Amino acid sequence: MKNSFIILILISVLCFNCDKRQTKKEALEQSISEFNQKHRVLETVKYHPEAHVEIVTDTLIANTTNVHIKNYSLSDNQILILSSTNSNLGEVNYHRVFESEVVISKASKDIFRTHISAMQFKGNSTDQFWNNATLQHVWLNQELSTVDDIKLEMSFINPRNMAFKMYRISIDGYGQKSFKLIEERG
């Protein structure tokens, strides 16, 4: 009787352990499968630079001429650099578009005021460089500038192929400007 009771307990333990429960590995695989069916592509979006940028410089030349330059990124305008998808992971990289505001004043009177962006330079140009170009930076060339001839330098970049162009703007004492391409690559 004792043996039959032990056999009965062993049979019942075997029956209760064979209840078709999932193993941890099977449960994990099923969860991953369900997640992948619900979410087709997980997309990672990256911006360069990551946050809004604003750089303001004020330069005084010979105590009479003030050059105010404001370089800033646009929050709502960017250039697509790369978009790739591997299985369920996608990556999208953007480069923010930059613009500048320049004000030159003599004796507290503005003689030159302008807005600079890559779109202005694109104009009617057929150069493919300008299709994805953005302003990089505008700065005062202090070595070449005088009170009567201000020299600003501007660099533009095409972040898709890393080509760049650098221009020099000469502004005379009356606010008349002239542009000159001084360097390019790409």
Short mmCIF file of N, CA and C in Angstrom, two decimals:
data_model
loop_
_atom_site.label_atom_id
_atom_site.label_comp_id
_atom_site.label_asym_id
_atom_site.label_seq_id
_atom_site.Cartn_x
_atom_site.Cartn_y
_atom_site.Cartn_z
N MET A 1 0.82 -1.18 0.00
CA MET A 1 0.00 0.00 0.00
C MET A 1 0.88 1.26 0.00
N LYS A 2 1.95 1.18 0.75
CA LYS A 2 2.86 2.30 0.80
C LYS A 2 3.48 2.53 -0.57
N ASN A 3 3.86 1.49 -1.26
CA ASN A 3 4.46 1.61 -2.59
C ASN A 3 3.46 2.18 -3.60
N SER A 4 2.25 1.74 -3.53
CA SER A 4 1.26 2.24 -4.48
C SER A 4 0.95 3.72 -4.21
N PHE A 5 1.02 4.13 -2.94
CA PHE A 5 0.80 5.54 -2.62
C PHE A 5 1.94 6.40 -3.18
N ILE A 6 3.18 5.95 -3.08
CA ILE A 6 4.35 6.67 -3.61
C ILE A 6 4.26 6.73 -5.13
N ILE A 7 3.86 5.65 -5.76
CA ILE A 7 3.72 5.63 -7.22
C ILE A 7 2.63 6.61 -7.65
N LEU A 8 1.54 6.65 -6.91
CA LEU A 8 0.45 7.58 -7.22
C LEU A 8 0.92 9.03 -7.09
N ILE A 9 1.71 9.33 -6.09
CA ILE A 9 2.24 10.69 -5.91
C ILE A 9 3.19 11.04 -7.04
N LEU A 10 4.06 10.11 -7.44
CA LEU A 10 4.99 10.36 -8.55
C LEU A 10 4.24 10.59 -9.86
N ILE A 11 3.23 9.82 -10.11
CA ILE A 11 2.44 10.00 -11.34
C ILE A 11 1.73 11.35 -11.33
N SER A 12 1.18 11.73 -10.19
CA SER A 12 0.49 13.03 -10.13
C SER A 12 1.49 14.18 -10.27
N VAL A 13 2.70 14.07 -9.71
CA VAL A 13 3.72 15.12 -9.86
C VAL A 13 4.11 15.23 -11.33
N LEU A 14 4.28 14.10 -12.01
CA LEU A 14 4.62 14.11 -13.43
C LEU A 14 3.51 14.76 -14.26
N CYS A 15 2.30 14.44 -13.95
CA CYS A 15 1.17 15.01 -14.71
C CYS A 15 1.05 16.51 -14.49
N PHE A 16 1.26 16.96 -13.26
CA PHE A 16 1.14 18.40 -12.98
C PHE A 16 2.31 19.18 -13.58
N ASN A 17 3.48 18.59 -13.74
CA ASN A 17 4.63 19.27 -14.32
C ASN A 17 4.58 19.31 -15.84
N CYS A 18 3.76 18.58 -16.46
CA CYS A 18 3.63 18.56 -17.92
C CYS A 18 2.40 19.36 -18.34
N ASP A 19 2.31 20.60 -17.89
CA ASP A 19 1.11 21.39 -18.19
C ASP A 19 1.32 22.38 -19.34
N LYS A 20 2.35 22.19 -20.15
CA LYS A 20 2.62 22.99 -21.36
C LYS A 20 2.89 24.46 -21.05
N ARG A 21 3.48 24.76 -19.93
CA ARG A 21 3.88 26.14 -19.65
C ARG A 21 5.07 26.50 -20.51
N GLN A 22 5.21 27.83 -20.78
CA GLN A 22 6.35 28.29 -21.58
C GLN A 22 7.59 28.40 -20.70
N THR A 23 8.72 28.16 -21.32
CA THR A 23 9.97 28.41 -20.62
C THR A 23 10.27 29.90 -20.73
N LYS A 24 11.23 30.38 -19.96
CA LYS A 24 11.60 31.79 -20.02
C LYS A 24 12.10 32.16 -21.42
N LYS A 25 12.84 31.28 -22.03
CA LYS A 25 13.38 31.54 -23.36
C LYS A 25 12.25 31.67 -24.37
N GLU A 26 11.28 30.76 -24.31
CA GLU A 26 10.14 30.81 -25.24
C GLU A 26 9.31 32.08 -25.02
N ALA A 27 9.12 32.46 -23.77
CA ALA A 27 8.34 33.67 -23.47
C ALA A 27 9.05 34.91 -24.00
N LEU A 28 10.38 34.96 -23.86
CA LEU A 28 11.15 36.09 -24.37
C LEU A 28 11.07 36.16 -25.90
N GLU A 29 11.24 35.04 -26.57
CA GLU A 29 11.15 35.01 -28.03
C GLU A 29 9.78 35.45 -28.51
N GLN A 30 8.74 35.02 -27.82
CA GLN A 30 7.38 35.41 -28.20
C GLN A 30 7.18 36.91 -27.99
N SER A 31 7.68 37.45 -26.89
CA SER A 31 7.54 38.88 -26.62
C SER A 31 8.26 39.71 -27.68
N ILE A 32 9.45 39.30 -28.05
CA ILE A 32 10.21 40.01 -29.09
C ILE A 32 9.48 39.94 -30.41
N SER A 33 8.96 38.80 -30.75
CA SER A 33 8.21 38.64 -32.00
C SER A 33 6.98 39.54 -32.03
N GLU A 34 6.23 39.58 -30.94
CA GLU A 34 5.04 40.44 -30.86
C GLU A 34 5.43 41.92 -30.95
N PHE A 35 6.52 42.30 -30.28
CA PHE A 35 6.98 43.69 -30.32
C PHE A 35 7.37 44.09 -31.74
N ASN A 36 8.11 43.21 -32.42
CA ASN A 36 8.54 43.51 -33.79
C ASN A 36 7.36 43.62 -34.75
N GLN A 37 6.31 42.87 -34.50
CA GLN A 37 5.13 42.97 -35.36
C GLN A 37 4.39 44.29 -35.14
N LYS A 38 4.38 44.77 -33.90
CA LYS A 38 3.70 46.03 -33.60
C LYS A 38 4.50 47.23 -34.08
N HIS A 39 5.82 47.19 -33.89
CA HIS A 39 6.70 48.31 -34.22
C HIS A 39 7.62 47.89 -35.36
N ARG A 40 7.28 48.35 -36.54
CA ARG A 40 8.04 47.93 -37.72
C ARG A 40 9.48 48.45 -37.68
N VAL A 41 9.67 49.79 -37.56
CA VAL A 41 11.01 50.36 -37.58
C VAL A 41 11.15 51.35 -36.43
N LEU A 42 12.17 51.16 -35.64
CA LEU A 42 12.50 52.13 -34.60
C LEU A 42 13.50 53.11 -35.20
N GLU A 43 13.15 54.37 -35.21
CA GLU A 43 13.97 55.36 -35.89
C GLU A 43 14.69 56.25 -34.89
N THR A 44 15.99 56.39 -35.07
CA THR A 44 16.80 57.27 -34.26
C THR A 44 17.10 58.51 -35.09
N VAL A 45 16.75 59.67 -34.57
CA VAL A 45 16.97 60.92 -35.29
C VAL A 45 18.06 61.70 -34.55
N LYS A 46 19.09 62.11 -35.30
CA LYS A 46 20.20 62.87 -34.72
C LYS A 46 20.35 64.18 -35.47
N TYR A 47 20.64 65.24 -34.72
CA TYR A 47 20.87 66.56 -35.30
C TYR A 47 22.28 67.01 -34.98
N HIS A 48 22.88 67.72 -35.95
CA HIS A 48 24.18 68.34 -35.71
C HIS A 48 24.05 69.82 -35.99
N PRO A 49 24.30 70.67 -35.05
CA PRO A 49 24.50 70.40 -33.63
C PRO A 49 23.20 69.95 -32.97
N GLU A 50 23.31 69.36 -31.81
CA GLU A 50 22.16 68.75 -31.15
C GLU A 50 21.10 69.77 -30.74
N ALA A 51 21.54 70.95 -30.31
CA ALA A 51 20.60 71.97 -29.82
C ALA A 51 20.77 73.26 -30.63
N HIS A 52 19.86 74.18 -30.40
CA HIS A 52 19.93 75.49 -31.06
C HIS A 52 21.24 76.19 -30.68
N VAL A 53 21.86 76.84 -31.66
CA VAL A 53 23.13 77.54 -31.44
C VAL A 53 22.95 79.00 -31.82
N GLU A 54 23.46 79.88 -30.99
CA GLU A 54 23.47 81.31 -31.31
C GLU A 54 24.76 81.90 -30.79
N ILE A 55 25.53 82.51 -31.69
CA ILE A 55 26.81 83.12 -31.33
C ILE A 55 26.76 84.57 -31.77
N VAL A 56 26.96 85.47 -30.83
CA VAL A 56 26.93 86.91 -31.11
C VAL A 56 28.30 87.49 -30.80
N THR A 57 28.86 88.24 -31.77
CA THR A 57 30.12 88.93 -31.53
C THR A 57 29.95 90.40 -31.86
N ASP A 58 30.49 91.24 -31.01
CA ASP A 58 30.54 92.68 -31.23
C ASP A 58 32.00 93.08 -31.24
N THR A 59 32.43 93.75 -32.31
CA THR A 59 33.82 94.17 -32.42
C THR A 59 33.86 95.67 -32.68
N LEU A 60 34.71 96.36 -31.97
CA LEU A 60 34.87 97.80 -32.12
C LEU A 60 36.19 98.05 -32.84
N ILE A 61 36.15 98.80 -33.94
CA ILE A 61 37.34 99.11 -34.72
C ILE A 61 37.63 100.60 -34.56
N ALA A 62 38.79 100.94 -34.04
CA ALA A 62 39.25 102.33 -33.87
C ALA A 62 38.25 103.20 -33.12
N ASN A 63 37.53 102.63 -32.19
CA ASN A 63 36.57 103.35 -31.34
C ASN A 63 35.46 104.07 -32.09
N THR A 64 35.32 103.83 -33.39
CA THR A 64 34.27 104.52 -34.15
C THR A 64 33.36 103.56 -34.90
N THR A 65 33.86 102.42 -35.28
CA THR A 65 33.10 101.48 -36.10
C THR A 65 32.79 100.22 -35.29
N ASN A 66 31.51 99.88 -35.23
CA ASN A 66 31.08 98.69 -34.50
C ASN A 66 30.57 97.65 -35.50
N VAL A 67 31.08 96.43 -35.39
CA VAL A 67 30.64 95.33 -36.25
C VAL A 67 29.94 94.31 -35.35
N HIS A 68 28.65 94.13 -35.59
CA HIS A 68 27.82 93.21 -34.80
C HIS A 68 27.44 92.03 -35.71
N ILE A 69 27.84 90.82 -35.32
CA ILE A 69 27.54 89.61 -36.11
C ILE A 69 26.83 88.61 -35.22
N LYS A 70 25.70 88.12 -35.71
CA LYS A 70 24.93 87.11 -34.98
C LYS A 70 24.78 85.89 -35.89
N ASN A 71 25.44 84.79 -35.54
CA ASN A 71 25.32 83.51 -36.25
C ASN A 71 24.37 82.63 -35.45
N TYR A 72 23.41 81.99 -36.10
CA TYR A 72 22.44 81.17 -35.38
C TYR A 72 21.92 80.03 -36.25
N SER A 73 21.50 78.96 -35.58
CA SER A 73 20.90 77.83 -36.29
C SER A 73 19.39 77.99 -36.30
N LEU A 74 18.76 77.44 -37.32
CA LEU A 74 17.30 77.46 -37.42
C LEU A 74 16.76 76.17 -36.84
N SER A 75 15.77 76.28 -35.98
CA SER A 75 15.20 75.09 -35.34
C SER A 75 14.29 74.31 -36.28
N ASP A 76 13.71 74.99 -37.25
CA ASP A 76 12.71 74.35 -38.11
C ASP A 76 13.21 74.05 -39.52
N ASN A 77 14.52 74.16 -39.74
CA ASN A 77 15.06 73.92 -41.08
C ASN A 77 16.36 73.13 -40.95
N GLN A 78 16.45 72.01 -41.64
CA GLN A 78 17.63 71.17 -41.58
C GLN A 78 17.86 70.48 -42.92
N ILE A 79 19.06 69.93 -43.06
CA ILE A 79 19.46 69.22 -44.28
C ILE A 79 19.63 67.75 -43.94
N LEU A 80 18.96 66.89 -44.69
CA LEU A 80 19.08 65.45 -44.49
C LEU A 80 20.46 65.00 -44.96
N ILE A 81 21.21 64.38 -44.07
CA ILE A 81 22.55 63.90 -44.41
C ILE A 81 22.53 62.42 -44.73
N LEU A 82 21.88 61.63 -43.85
CA LEU A 82 21.90 60.18 -43.99
C LEU A 82 20.60 59.60 -43.48
N SER A 83 20.10 58.62 -44.20
CA SER A 83 18.92 57.89 -43.76
C SER A 83 19.16 56.42 -44.09
N SER A 84 19.21 55.58 -43.05
CA SER A 84 19.46 54.16 -43.29
C SER A 84 18.58 53.32 -42.38
N THR A 85 18.27 52.11 -42.85
CA THR A 85 17.46 51.18 -42.08
C THR A 85 18.11 49.80 -42.13
N ASN A 86 18.35 49.23 -40.95
CA ASN A 86 18.86 47.87 -40.83
C ASN A 86 17.87 47.08 -39.99
N SER A 87 17.28 46.05 -40.56
CA SER A 87 16.22 45.24 -39.94
C SER A 87 15.16 46.16 -39.35
N ASN A 88 15.06 46.27 -38.05
CA ASN A 88 14.03 47.10 -37.43
C ASN A 88 14.57 48.39 -36.85
N LEU A 89 15.82 48.73 -37.16
CA LEU A 89 16.43 49.95 -36.63
C LEU A 89 16.71 50.91 -37.77
N GLY A 90 16.24 52.14 -37.63
CA GLY A 90 16.48 53.17 -38.64
C GLY A 90 17.26 54.32 -38.02
N GLU A 91 18.10 54.95 -38.83
CA GLU A 91 18.88 56.09 -38.36
C GLU A 91 18.75 57.21 -39.37
N VAL A 92 18.44 58.40 -38.87
CA VAL A 92 18.31 59.58 -39.72
C VAL A 92 19.18 60.67 -39.12
N ASN A 93 20.09 61.23 -39.93
CA ASN A 93 20.98 62.30 -39.48
C ASN A 93 20.68 63.58 -40.23
N TYR A 94 20.56 64.67 -39.48
CA TYR A 94 20.30 65.99 -40.06
C TYR A 94 21.39 66.97 -39.64
N HIS A 95 21.65 67.94 -40.51
CA HIS A 95 22.53 69.06 -40.18
C HIS A 95 21.66 70.31 -40.16
N ARG A 96 21.70 71.04 -39.07
CA ARG A 96 20.86 72.24 -38.96
C ARG A 96 21.34 73.33 -39.92
N VAL A 97 20.40 74.12 -40.42
CA VAL A 97 20.71 75.23 -41.31
C VAL A 97 21.07 76.45 -40.45
N PHE A 98 22.12 77.16 -40.88
CA PHE A 98 22.56 78.36 -40.17
C PHE A 98 22.34 79.60 -41.02
N GLU A 99 22.14 80.73 -40.34
CA GLU A 99 22.03 82.03 -40.98
C GLU A 99 22.74 83.05 -40.10
N SER A 100 22.96 84.26 -40.65
CA SER A 100 23.62 85.31 -39.89
C SER A 100 22.96 86.66 -40.13
N GLU A 101 23.08 87.50 -39.14
CA GLU A 101 22.67 88.90 -39.22
C GLU A 101 23.92 89.73 -38.98
N VAL A 102 24.18 90.71 -39.86
CA VAL A 102 25.36 91.56 -39.73
C VAL A 102 24.91 93.02 -39.72
N VAL A 103 25.41 93.77 -38.75
CA VAL A 103 25.13 95.21 -38.67
C VAL A 103 26.46 95.92 -38.44
N ILE A 104 26.77 96.89 -39.33
CA ILE A 104 27.97 97.71 -39.17
C ILE A 104 27.50 99.14 -38.95
N SER A 105 28.00 99.76 -37.90
CA SER A 105 27.59 101.13 -37.61
C SER A 105 28.81 101.99 -37.30
N LYS A 106 28.68 103.27 -37.68
CA LYS A 106 29.71 104.27 -37.39
C LYS A 106 29.04 105.38 -36.61
N ALA A 107 29.64 105.75 -35.51
CA ALA A 107 29.10 106.81 -34.66
C ALA A 107 27.62 106.58 -34.37
N SER A 108 27.28 105.34 -34.02
CA SER A 108 25.91 104.93 -33.66
C SER A 108 24.91 105.02 -34.81
N LYS A 109 25.38 105.14 -36.05
CA LYS A 109 24.49 105.17 -37.21
C LYS A 109 24.81 103.95 -38.09
N ASP A 110 23.77 103.15 -38.38
CA ASP A 110 23.97 101.95 -39.21
C ASP A 110 24.34 102.35 -40.64
N ILE A 111 25.47 101.80 -41.13
CA ILE A 111 25.84 102.02 -42.53
C ILE A 111 25.65 100.76 -43.37
N PHE A 112 25.50 99.63 -42.69
CA PHE A 112 25.34 98.36 -43.41
C PHE A 112 24.56 97.41 -42.52
N ARG A 113 23.53 96.80 -43.09
CA ARG A 113 22.72 95.81 -42.37
C ARG A 113 22.32 94.75 -43.39
N THR A 114 22.57 93.47 -43.06
CA THR A 114 22.20 92.41 -43.99
C THR A 114 21.91 91.10 -43.26
N HIS A 115 21.21 90.26 -43.96
CA HIS A 115 20.90 88.90 -43.53
C HIS A 115 21.63 87.98 -44.51
N ILE A 116 22.36 86.99 -44.01
CA ILE A 116 23.15 86.10 -44.87
C ILE A 116 22.68 84.67 -44.68
N SER A 117 22.38 84.00 -45.81
CA SER A 117 22.02 82.58 -45.79
C SER A 117 22.49 81.95 -47.10
N ALA A 118 22.54 80.64 -47.12
CA ALA A 118 22.96 79.92 -48.33
C ALA A 118 21.95 80.11 -49.46
N MET A 119 20.69 80.28 -49.11
CA MET A 119 19.65 80.46 -50.14
C MET A 119 19.90 81.71 -50.97
N GLN A 120 20.44 82.76 -50.37
CA GLN A 120 20.75 83.98 -51.12
C GLN A 120 21.83 83.72 -52.16
N PHE A 121 22.79 82.89 -51.83
CA PHE A 121 23.89 82.63 -52.74
C PHE A 121 23.49 81.64 -53.83
N LYS A 122 22.53 80.79 -53.53
CA LYS A 122 22.08 79.82 -54.53
C LYS A 122 21.50 80.56 -55.73
N GLY A 123 20.56 81.46 -55.46
CA GLY A 123 19.98 82.28 -56.52
C GLY A 123 19.72 81.51 -57.79
N ASN A 124 20.32 81.96 -58.86
CA ASN A 124 20.17 81.32 -60.18
C ASN A 124 21.33 80.40 -60.50
N SER A 125 22.17 80.09 -59.53
CA SER A 125 23.33 79.25 -59.77
C SER A 125 22.92 77.82 -60.11
N THR A 126 23.64 77.23 -61.05
CA THR A 126 23.40 75.83 -61.41
C THR A 126 24.38 74.90 -60.67
N ASP A 127 25.24 75.47 -59.86
CA ASP A 127 26.21 74.68 -59.10
C ASP A 127 25.47 73.77 -58.12
N GLN A 128 25.71 72.46 -58.20
CA GLN A 128 25.05 71.48 -57.33
C GLN A 128 25.42 71.66 -55.86
N PHE A 129 26.51 72.33 -55.59
CA PHE A 129 26.94 72.59 -54.21
C PHE A 129 25.83 73.23 -53.39
N TRP A 130 25.12 74.18 -53.98
CA TRP A 130 24.13 74.97 -53.25
C TRP A 130 22.84 74.20 -52.95
N ASN A 131 22.62 73.04 -53.56
CA ASN A 131 21.38 72.29 -53.31
C ASN A 131 21.24 71.86 -51.85
N ASN A 132 22.34 71.54 -51.20
CA ASN A 132 22.29 71.10 -49.80
C ASN A 132 23.26 71.89 -48.93
N ALA A 133 23.55 73.12 -49.31
CA ALA A 133 24.53 73.92 -48.57
C ALA A 133 23.86 74.73 -47.46
N THR A 134 24.67 75.04 -46.46
CA THR A 134 24.24 75.94 -45.39
C THR A 134 25.41 76.82 -44.99
N LEU A 135 25.09 77.96 -44.46
CA LEU A 135 26.11 78.84 -43.92
C LEU A 135 26.74 78.15 -42.72
N GLN A 136 28.05 78.27 -42.62
CA GLN A 136 28.73 77.70 -41.46
C GLN A 136 29.01 78.78 -40.43
N HIS A 137 29.58 79.89 -40.89
CA HIS A 137 30.00 80.91 -39.95
C HIS A 137 30.30 82.20 -40.71
N VAL A 138 30.07 83.35 -40.09
CA VAL A 138 30.48 84.65 -40.60
C VAL A 138 31.33 85.29 -39.52
N TRP A 139 32.47 85.86 -39.90
CA TRP A 139 33.34 86.49 -38.92
C TRP A 139 34.05 87.68 -39.54
N LEU A 140 34.54 88.55 -38.68
CA LEU A 140 35.29 89.73 -39.09
C LEU A 140 36.75 89.35 -39.22
N ASN A 141 37.35 89.68 -40.37
CA ASN A 141 38.78 89.47 -40.55
C ASN A 141 39.47 90.73 -40.02
N GLN A 142 39.91 90.69 -38.78
CA GLN A 142 40.47 91.87 -38.13
C GLN A 142 41.81 92.29 -38.71
N GLU A 143 42.56 91.34 -39.25
CA GLU A 143 43.86 91.67 -39.82
C GLU A 143 43.74 92.51 -41.08
N LEU A 144 42.71 92.24 -41.90
CA LEU A 144 42.56 92.95 -43.16
C LEU A 144 41.63 94.16 -43.07
N SER A 145 40.87 94.27 -41.99
CA SER A 145 39.87 95.33 -41.87
C SER A 145 40.49 96.65 -41.41
N THR A 146 39.94 97.74 -41.98
CA THR A 146 40.25 99.09 -41.53
C THR A 146 38.93 99.80 -41.28
N VAL A 147 39.00 101.02 -40.79
CA VAL A 147 37.78 101.77 -40.51
C VAL A 147 36.99 102.00 -41.79
N ASP A 148 37.68 102.21 -42.91
CA ASP A 148 37.00 102.50 -44.18
C ASP A 148 36.80 101.28 -45.07
N ASP A 149 37.30 100.13 -44.66
CA ASP A 149 37.14 98.92 -45.48
C ASP A 149 37.05 97.70 -44.56
N ILE A 150 35.82 97.31 -44.25
CA ILE A 150 35.57 96.17 -43.36
C ILE A 150 35.58 94.89 -44.20
N LYS A 151 36.30 93.88 -43.72
CA LYS A 151 36.38 92.59 -44.42
C LYS A 151 35.71 91.52 -43.55
N LEU A 152 34.62 90.95 -44.07
CA LEU A 152 33.94 89.84 -43.42
C LEU A 152 34.23 88.58 -44.21
N GLU A 153 34.37 87.47 -43.54
CA GLU A 153 34.57 86.20 -44.21
C GLU A 153 33.41 85.29 -43.86
N MET A 154 32.98 84.50 -44.85
CA MET A 154 31.84 83.59 -44.68
C MET A 154 32.23 82.23 -45.21
N SER A 155 31.89 81.20 -44.47
CA SER A 155 32.12 79.85 -44.98
C SER A 155 30.78 79.15 -45.11
N PHE A 156 30.63 78.43 -46.21
CA PHE A 156 29.44 77.63 -46.48
C PHE A 156 29.88 76.19 -46.60
N ILE A 157 29.03 75.27 -46.15
CA ILE A 157 29.36 73.84 -46.22
C ILE A 157 28.18 73.07 -46.78
N ASN A 158 28.51 72.05 -47.55
CA ASN A 158 27.51 71.09 -48.00
C ASN A 158 27.75 69.84 -47.15
N PRO A 159 26.93 69.60 -46.12
CA PRO A 159 27.21 68.50 -45.19
C PRO A 159 27.07 67.11 -45.79
N ARG A 160 26.45 67.01 -46.95
CA ARG A 160 26.33 65.68 -47.58
C ARG A 160 27.66 65.20 -48.14
N ASN A 161 28.44 66.10 -48.72
CA ASN A 161 29.71 65.67 -49.31
C ASN A 161 30.91 66.41 -48.73
N MET A 162 30.68 67.22 -47.69
CA MET A 162 31.70 67.98 -46.97
C MET A 162 32.45 68.97 -47.87
N ALA A 163 31.85 69.37 -48.97
CA ALA A 163 32.43 70.42 -49.81
C ALA A 163 32.19 71.76 -49.11
N PHE A 164 33.09 72.73 -49.36
CA PHE A 164 32.88 74.04 -48.75
C PHE A 164 33.34 75.15 -49.69
N LYS A 165 32.83 76.35 -49.43
CA LYS A 165 33.23 77.55 -50.15
C LYS A 165 33.40 78.65 -49.12
N MET A 166 34.43 79.48 -49.33
CA MET A 166 34.65 80.60 -48.44
C MET A 166 34.67 81.89 -49.26
N TYR A 167 33.89 82.86 -48.82
CA TYR A 167 33.78 84.15 -49.49
C TYR A 167 34.28 85.25 -48.58
N ARG A 168 34.72 86.35 -49.21
CA ARG A 168 35.07 87.56 -48.47
C ARG A 168 34.15 88.68 -48.95
N ILE A 169 33.56 89.39 -48.00
CA ILE A 169 32.75 90.56 -48.31
C ILE A 169 33.56 91.78 -47.89
N SER A 170 33.71 92.72 -48.81
CA SER A 170 34.36 93.99 -48.50
C SER A 170 33.28 95.05 -48.42
N ILE A 171 33.25 95.80 -47.33
CA ILE A 171 32.25 96.84 -47.14
C ILE A 171 32.99 98.16 -46.91
N ASP A 172 32.72 99.14 -47.78
CA ASP A 172 33.40 100.43 -47.63
C ASP A 172 32.70 101.29 -46.59
N GLY A 173 33.22 102.48 -46.38
CA GLY A 173 32.69 103.38 -45.37
C GLY A 173 31.28 103.87 -45.63
N TYR A 174 30.77 103.65 -46.85
CA TYR A 174 29.41 104.08 -47.21
C TYR A 174 28.42 102.91 -47.23
N GLY A 175 28.89 101.73 -46.89
CA GLY A 175 28.01 100.56 -46.84
C GLY A 175 27.90 99.81 -48.15
N GLN A 176 28.72 100.15 -49.14
CA GLN A 176 28.72 99.43 -50.42
C GLN A 176 29.53 98.15 -50.24
N LYS A 177 29.01 97.05 -50.80
CA LYS A 177 29.65 95.75 -50.58
C LYS A 177 30.08 95.13 -51.90
N SER A 178 31.08 94.26 -51.80
CA SER A 178 31.51 93.43 -52.94
C SER A 178 31.90 92.06 -52.39
N PHE A 179 31.61 91.02 -53.18
CA PHE A 179 31.88 89.63 -52.78
C PHE A 179 33.02 89.07 -53.60
N LYS A 180 33.78 88.17 -52.98
CA LYS A 180 34.87 87.50 -53.69
C LYS A 180 35.00 86.08 -53.13
N LEU A 181 35.00 85.09 -54.03
CA LEU A 181 35.26 83.70 -53.63
C LEU A 181 36.75 83.57 -53.38
N ILE A 182 37.15 83.14 -52.17
CA ILE A 182 38.58 83.05 -51.87
C ILE A 182 39.07 81.62 -51.70
N GLU A 183 38.15 80.67 -51.48
CA GLU A 183 38.58 79.28 -51.34
C GLU A 183 37.39 78.36 -51.54
N GLU A 184 37.64 77.20 -52.16
CA GLU A 184 36.59 76.18 -52.27
C GLU A 184 37.21 74.80 -52.35
N ARG A 185 36.46 73.82 -51.89
CA ARG A 185 36.89 72.42 -51.95
C ARG A 185 35.67 71.57 -52.22
N GLY A 186 35.85 70.60 -53.08
CA GLY A 186 34.79 69.64 -53.30
C GLY A 186 34.17 69.78 -54.62
#
